[in-house]
CSV table of C-alpha atoms in Angstrom, one decimal:
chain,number,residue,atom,x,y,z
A,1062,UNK,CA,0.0,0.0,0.0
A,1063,UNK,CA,1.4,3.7,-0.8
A,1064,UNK,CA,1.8,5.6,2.0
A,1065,UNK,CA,2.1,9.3,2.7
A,1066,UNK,CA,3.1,10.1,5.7
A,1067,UNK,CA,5.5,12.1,8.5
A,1068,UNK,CA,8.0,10.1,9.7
A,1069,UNK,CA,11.2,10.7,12.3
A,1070,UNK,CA,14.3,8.8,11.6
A,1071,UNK,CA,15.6,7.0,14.1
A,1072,UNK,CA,18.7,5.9,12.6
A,1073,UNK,CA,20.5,5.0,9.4
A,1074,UNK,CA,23.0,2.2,9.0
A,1075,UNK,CA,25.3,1.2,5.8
A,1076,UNK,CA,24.0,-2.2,4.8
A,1077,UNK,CA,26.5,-3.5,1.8
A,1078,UNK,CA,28.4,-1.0,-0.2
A,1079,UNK,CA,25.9,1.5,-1.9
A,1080,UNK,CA,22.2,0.3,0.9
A,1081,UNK,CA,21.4,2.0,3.8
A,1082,UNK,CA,18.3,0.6,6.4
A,1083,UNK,CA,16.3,3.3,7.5
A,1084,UNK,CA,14.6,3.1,11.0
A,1085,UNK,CA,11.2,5.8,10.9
A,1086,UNK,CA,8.8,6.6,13.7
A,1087,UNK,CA,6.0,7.1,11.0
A,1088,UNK,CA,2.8,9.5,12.0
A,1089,UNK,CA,0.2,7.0,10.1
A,1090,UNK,CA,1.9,3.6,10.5
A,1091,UNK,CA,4.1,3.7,13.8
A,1092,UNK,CA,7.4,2.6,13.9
A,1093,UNK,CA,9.3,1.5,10.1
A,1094,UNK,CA,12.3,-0.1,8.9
A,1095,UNK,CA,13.1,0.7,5.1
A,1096,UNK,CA,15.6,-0.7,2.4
A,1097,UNK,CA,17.4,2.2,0.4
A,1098,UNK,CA,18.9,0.7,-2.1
A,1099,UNK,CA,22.1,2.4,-3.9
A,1100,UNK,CA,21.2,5.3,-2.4
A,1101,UNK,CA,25.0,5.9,-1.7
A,1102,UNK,CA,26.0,5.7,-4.7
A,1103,UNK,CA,23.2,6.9,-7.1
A,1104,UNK,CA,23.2,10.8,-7.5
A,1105,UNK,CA,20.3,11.1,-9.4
A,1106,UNK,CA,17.7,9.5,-7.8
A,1107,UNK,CA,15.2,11.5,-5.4
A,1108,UNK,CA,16.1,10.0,-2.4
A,1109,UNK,CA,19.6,11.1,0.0
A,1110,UNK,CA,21.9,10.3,2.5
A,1111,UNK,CA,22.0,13.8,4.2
A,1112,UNK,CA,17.8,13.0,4.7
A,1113,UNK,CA,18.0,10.6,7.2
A,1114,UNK,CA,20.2,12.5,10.4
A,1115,UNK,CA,19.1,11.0,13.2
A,1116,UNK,CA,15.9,13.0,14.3
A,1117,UNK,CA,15.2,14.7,11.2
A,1118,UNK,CA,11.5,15.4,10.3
A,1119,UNK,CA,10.5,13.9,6.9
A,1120,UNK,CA,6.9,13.7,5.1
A,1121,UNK,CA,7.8,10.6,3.0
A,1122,UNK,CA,6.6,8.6,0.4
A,1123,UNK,CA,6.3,4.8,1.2
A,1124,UNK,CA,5.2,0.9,-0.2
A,1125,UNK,CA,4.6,-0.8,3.4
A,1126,UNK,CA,3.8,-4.4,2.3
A,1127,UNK,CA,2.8,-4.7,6.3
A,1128,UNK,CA,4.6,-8.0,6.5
A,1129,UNK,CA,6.5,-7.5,9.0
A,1130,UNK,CA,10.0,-7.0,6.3
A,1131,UNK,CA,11.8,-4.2,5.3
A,1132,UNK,CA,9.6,-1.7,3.6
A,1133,UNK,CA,10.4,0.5,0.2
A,1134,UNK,CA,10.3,4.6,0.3
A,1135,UNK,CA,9.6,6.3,-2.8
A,1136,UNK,CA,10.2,10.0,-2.2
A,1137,UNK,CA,11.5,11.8,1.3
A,1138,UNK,CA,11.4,15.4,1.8
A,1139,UNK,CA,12.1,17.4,5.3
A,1140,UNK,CA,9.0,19.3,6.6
A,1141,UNK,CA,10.6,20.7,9.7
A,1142,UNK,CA,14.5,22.7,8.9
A,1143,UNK,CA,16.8,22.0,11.7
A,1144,UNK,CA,19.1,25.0,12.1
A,1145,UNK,CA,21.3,23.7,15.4
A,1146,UNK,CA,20.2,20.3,15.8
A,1147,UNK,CA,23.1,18.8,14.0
A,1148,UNK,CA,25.5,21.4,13.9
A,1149,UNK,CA,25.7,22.6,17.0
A,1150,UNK,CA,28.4,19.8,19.3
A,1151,UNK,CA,26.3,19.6,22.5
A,1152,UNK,CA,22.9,19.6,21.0
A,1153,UNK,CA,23.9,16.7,18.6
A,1154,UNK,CA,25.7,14.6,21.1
A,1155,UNK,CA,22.0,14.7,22.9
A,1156,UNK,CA,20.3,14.1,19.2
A,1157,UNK,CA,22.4,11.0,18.9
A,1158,UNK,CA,22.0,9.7,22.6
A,1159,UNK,CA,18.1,10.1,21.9
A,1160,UNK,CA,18.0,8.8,19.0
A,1161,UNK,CA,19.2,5.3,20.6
A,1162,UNK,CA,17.0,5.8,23.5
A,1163,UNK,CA,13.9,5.6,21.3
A,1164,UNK,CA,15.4,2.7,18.8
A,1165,UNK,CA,15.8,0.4,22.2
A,1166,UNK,CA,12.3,1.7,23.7
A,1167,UNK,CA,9.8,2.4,21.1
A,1168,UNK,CA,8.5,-0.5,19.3
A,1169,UNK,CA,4.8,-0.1,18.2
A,1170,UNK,CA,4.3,-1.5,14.6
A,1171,UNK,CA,0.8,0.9,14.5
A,1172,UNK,CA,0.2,4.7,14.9
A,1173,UNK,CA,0.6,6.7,18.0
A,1174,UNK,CA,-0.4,9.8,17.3
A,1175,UNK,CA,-0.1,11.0,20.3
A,1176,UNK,CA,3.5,9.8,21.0
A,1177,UNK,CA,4.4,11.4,17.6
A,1178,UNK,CA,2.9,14.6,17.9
A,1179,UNK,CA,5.6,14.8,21.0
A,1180,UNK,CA,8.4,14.0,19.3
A,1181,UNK,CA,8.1,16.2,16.9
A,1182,UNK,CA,7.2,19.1,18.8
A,1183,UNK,CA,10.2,18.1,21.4
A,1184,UNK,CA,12.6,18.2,18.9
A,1185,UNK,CA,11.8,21.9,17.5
A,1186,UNK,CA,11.6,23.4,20.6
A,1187,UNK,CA,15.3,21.5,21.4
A,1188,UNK,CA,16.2,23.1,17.9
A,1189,UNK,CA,14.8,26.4,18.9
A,1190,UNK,CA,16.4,26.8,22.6
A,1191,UNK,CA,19.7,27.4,24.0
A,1192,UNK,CA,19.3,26.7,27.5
A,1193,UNK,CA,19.2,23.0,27.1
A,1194,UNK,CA,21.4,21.3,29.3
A,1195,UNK,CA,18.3,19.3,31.5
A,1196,UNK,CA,16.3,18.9,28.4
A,1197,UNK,CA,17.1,15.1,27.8
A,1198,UNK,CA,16.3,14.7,31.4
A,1199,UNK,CA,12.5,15.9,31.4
A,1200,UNK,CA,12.5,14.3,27.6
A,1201,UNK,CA,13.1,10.8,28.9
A,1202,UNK,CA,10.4,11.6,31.9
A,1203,UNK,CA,7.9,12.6,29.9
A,1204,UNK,CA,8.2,9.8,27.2
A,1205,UNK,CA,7.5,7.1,29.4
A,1206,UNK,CA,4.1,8.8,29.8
A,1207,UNK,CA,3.9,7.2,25.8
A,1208,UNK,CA,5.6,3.9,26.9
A,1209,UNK,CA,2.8,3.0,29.8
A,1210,UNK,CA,5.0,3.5,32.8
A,1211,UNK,CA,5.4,6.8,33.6
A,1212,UNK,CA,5.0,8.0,37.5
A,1213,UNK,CA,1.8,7.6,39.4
A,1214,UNK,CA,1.6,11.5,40.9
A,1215,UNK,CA,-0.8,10.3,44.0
A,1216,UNK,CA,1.0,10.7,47.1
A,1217,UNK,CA,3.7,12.6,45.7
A,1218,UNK,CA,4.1,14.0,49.2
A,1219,UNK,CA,6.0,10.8,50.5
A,1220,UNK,CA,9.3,10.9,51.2
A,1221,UNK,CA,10.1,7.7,49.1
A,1222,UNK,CA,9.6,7.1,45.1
A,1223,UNK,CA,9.4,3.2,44.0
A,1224,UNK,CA,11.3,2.5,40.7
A,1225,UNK,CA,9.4,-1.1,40.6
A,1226,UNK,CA,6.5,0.1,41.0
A,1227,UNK,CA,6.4,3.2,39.7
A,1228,UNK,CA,4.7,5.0,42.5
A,1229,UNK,CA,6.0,7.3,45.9
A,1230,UNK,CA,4.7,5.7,49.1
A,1231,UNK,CA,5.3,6.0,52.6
A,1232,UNK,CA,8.6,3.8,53.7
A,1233,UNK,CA,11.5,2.4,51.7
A,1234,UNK,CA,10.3,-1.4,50.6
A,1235,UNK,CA,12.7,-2.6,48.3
A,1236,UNK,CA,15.9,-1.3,47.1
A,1237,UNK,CA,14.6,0.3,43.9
A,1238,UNK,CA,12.6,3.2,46.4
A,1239,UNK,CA,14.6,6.4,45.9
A,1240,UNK,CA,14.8,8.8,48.8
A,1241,UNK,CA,18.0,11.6,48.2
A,1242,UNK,CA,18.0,14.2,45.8
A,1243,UNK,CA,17.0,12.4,42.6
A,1244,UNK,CA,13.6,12.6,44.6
A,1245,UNK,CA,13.7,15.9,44.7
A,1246,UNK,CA,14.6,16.7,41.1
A,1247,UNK,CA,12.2,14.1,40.1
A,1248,UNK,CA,8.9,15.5,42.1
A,1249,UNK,CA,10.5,19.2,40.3
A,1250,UNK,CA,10.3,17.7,36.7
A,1251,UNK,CA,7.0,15.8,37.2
A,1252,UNK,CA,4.8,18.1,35.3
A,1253,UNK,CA,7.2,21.0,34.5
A,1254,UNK,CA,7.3,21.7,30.5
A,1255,UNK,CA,10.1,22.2,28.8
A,1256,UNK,CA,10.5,26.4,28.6
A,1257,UNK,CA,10.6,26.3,32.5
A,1258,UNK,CA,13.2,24.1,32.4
A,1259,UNK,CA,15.8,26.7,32.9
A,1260,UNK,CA,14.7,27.1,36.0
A,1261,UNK,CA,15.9,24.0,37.6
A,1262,UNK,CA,19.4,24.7,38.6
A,1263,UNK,CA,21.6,21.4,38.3
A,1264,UNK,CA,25.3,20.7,38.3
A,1265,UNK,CA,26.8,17.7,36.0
A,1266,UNK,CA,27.1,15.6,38.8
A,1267,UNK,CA,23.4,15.8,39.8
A,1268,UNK,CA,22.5,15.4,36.2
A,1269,UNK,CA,24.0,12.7,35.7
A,1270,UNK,CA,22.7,10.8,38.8
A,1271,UNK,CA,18.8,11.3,37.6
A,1272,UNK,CA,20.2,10.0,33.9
A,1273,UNK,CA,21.3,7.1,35.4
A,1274,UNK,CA,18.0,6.4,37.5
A,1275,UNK,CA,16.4,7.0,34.6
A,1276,UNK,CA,18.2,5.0,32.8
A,1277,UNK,CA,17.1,1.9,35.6
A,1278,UNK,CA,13.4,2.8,35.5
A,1279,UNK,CA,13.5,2.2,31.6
A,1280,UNK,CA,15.1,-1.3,32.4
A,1281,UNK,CA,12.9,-2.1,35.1
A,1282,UNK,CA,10.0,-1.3,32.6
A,1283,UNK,CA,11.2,-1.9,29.2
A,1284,UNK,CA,12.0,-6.0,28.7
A,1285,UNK,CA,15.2,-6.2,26.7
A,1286,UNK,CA,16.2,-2.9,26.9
A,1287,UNK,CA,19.7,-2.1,26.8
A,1288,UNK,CA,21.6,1.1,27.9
A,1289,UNK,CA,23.0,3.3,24.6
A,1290,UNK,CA,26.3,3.0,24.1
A,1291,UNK,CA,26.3,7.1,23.3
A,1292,UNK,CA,26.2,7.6,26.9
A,1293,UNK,CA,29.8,7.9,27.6
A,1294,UNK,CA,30.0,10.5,24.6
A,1295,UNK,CA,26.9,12.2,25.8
A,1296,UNK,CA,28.8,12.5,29.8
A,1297,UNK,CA,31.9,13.2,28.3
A,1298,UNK,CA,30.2,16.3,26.2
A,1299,UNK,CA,28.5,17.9,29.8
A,1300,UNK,CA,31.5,17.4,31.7
């Protein structure tokens, strides 16, 4: 069936010497994986390499066969400009470390429009702002609101927050409840937006503490999911 549709790109790998394999959050048919062939080497044709940054906004033209193989694109074109997304060294060390994130946690085969309609306005207000050092910290929070597990808000007055569960209570039951400052920084991020970010003061060290709990409650959640291996470019980058 021909498809037109947005899409994200979630990554593009070299598959033999002229192929790349496209990985697309798609608005209409979820999450895609597309064969480009000779797209490295042809110069003509309508499709190219520089398209498919990780993150870039596309409307594209597809064949998805829904067959659970690679799928064909026709035609790409980007709908949404990046102007400091991919040029800028700190922002694109956070574009790349996303980008894994949502290739080892996103896996729905059907449309989420309201998971896409986040993504894409996430990343142009990330391309837009300059105060962005907590941004893939709320980013993360806020996307496992998509993913089904993201923090039960009742009692959020209780000194202890369960990573198992999901949800504060009372007293420490296992040794997944969180009581020290990632508490704190996570009860200030639970339902802050993004342009009051800048407002939550937070040295590297205390960043990268919440990333790392984070990083826990995704494998608690998430079967199979594996920490990127962009994170020790994207500490190395803050420090």
């Amino acid at each position: 069936m021909l498809v037109t549709t947005k899409a994200i790109v979630f990554s593009a790998l070299k598959y033999g010497e002229s192929d790349l394999i496209v990985k697309c959050f798609t608005e209409k048919s979820g999450l895609r994986t597309y064969l480009l062939r000779r797209i490295l080497k042809s110069k003509k044709g309508k499709l190219k390499t520089s398209l498919f940054q990780p993150l870039t906004q596309l409307e594209i033209v597809a064949n998805h066969k829904d067959k659970g193989t690679l799928e064909s694109m026709r035609e790409a074109k980007v709908v949404q400009p990046y102007h400091t997304l991919h040029t800028d060294v700190m922002k694109s060390s956070v574009v790349f470390f996303l980008a894994e994130m949502l290739r080892n946690s996103v896996k729905e085969e059907e449309a989420n429009l309201p998971l896409f309609r986040y993504l894409e306005n996430a990343f142009s207000w990330f391309d837009t702002h300059n105060q962005i050092a907590n941004f893939h910290l709320l980013f993360l929070l806020n996307l496992t609101r998509h993913l089904g597990f993201y923090p039960d808000t009742d009692g959020l007055e209780m000194p202890y927050f369960n990573l198992l569960d999901g949800t504060f209570q009372p007293v420490e039951t296992n040794r997944y409840c969180v009581h020290d400052e990632n508490l704190d920084l996570l009860k200030k991020l639970l339902g802050t937006d993004f342009d009051a970010l800048s407002a939550i003061k937070l040295n590297q060290t205390g960043r990268s503490k919440f990333l790392m709990l984070l990083l826990e409650y995704y494998e608690l959640h998430l079967q199979g999911f594996k920490k990127p291996k962009s994170l020790a470019v994207l500490n190395e980058i803050f420090n």
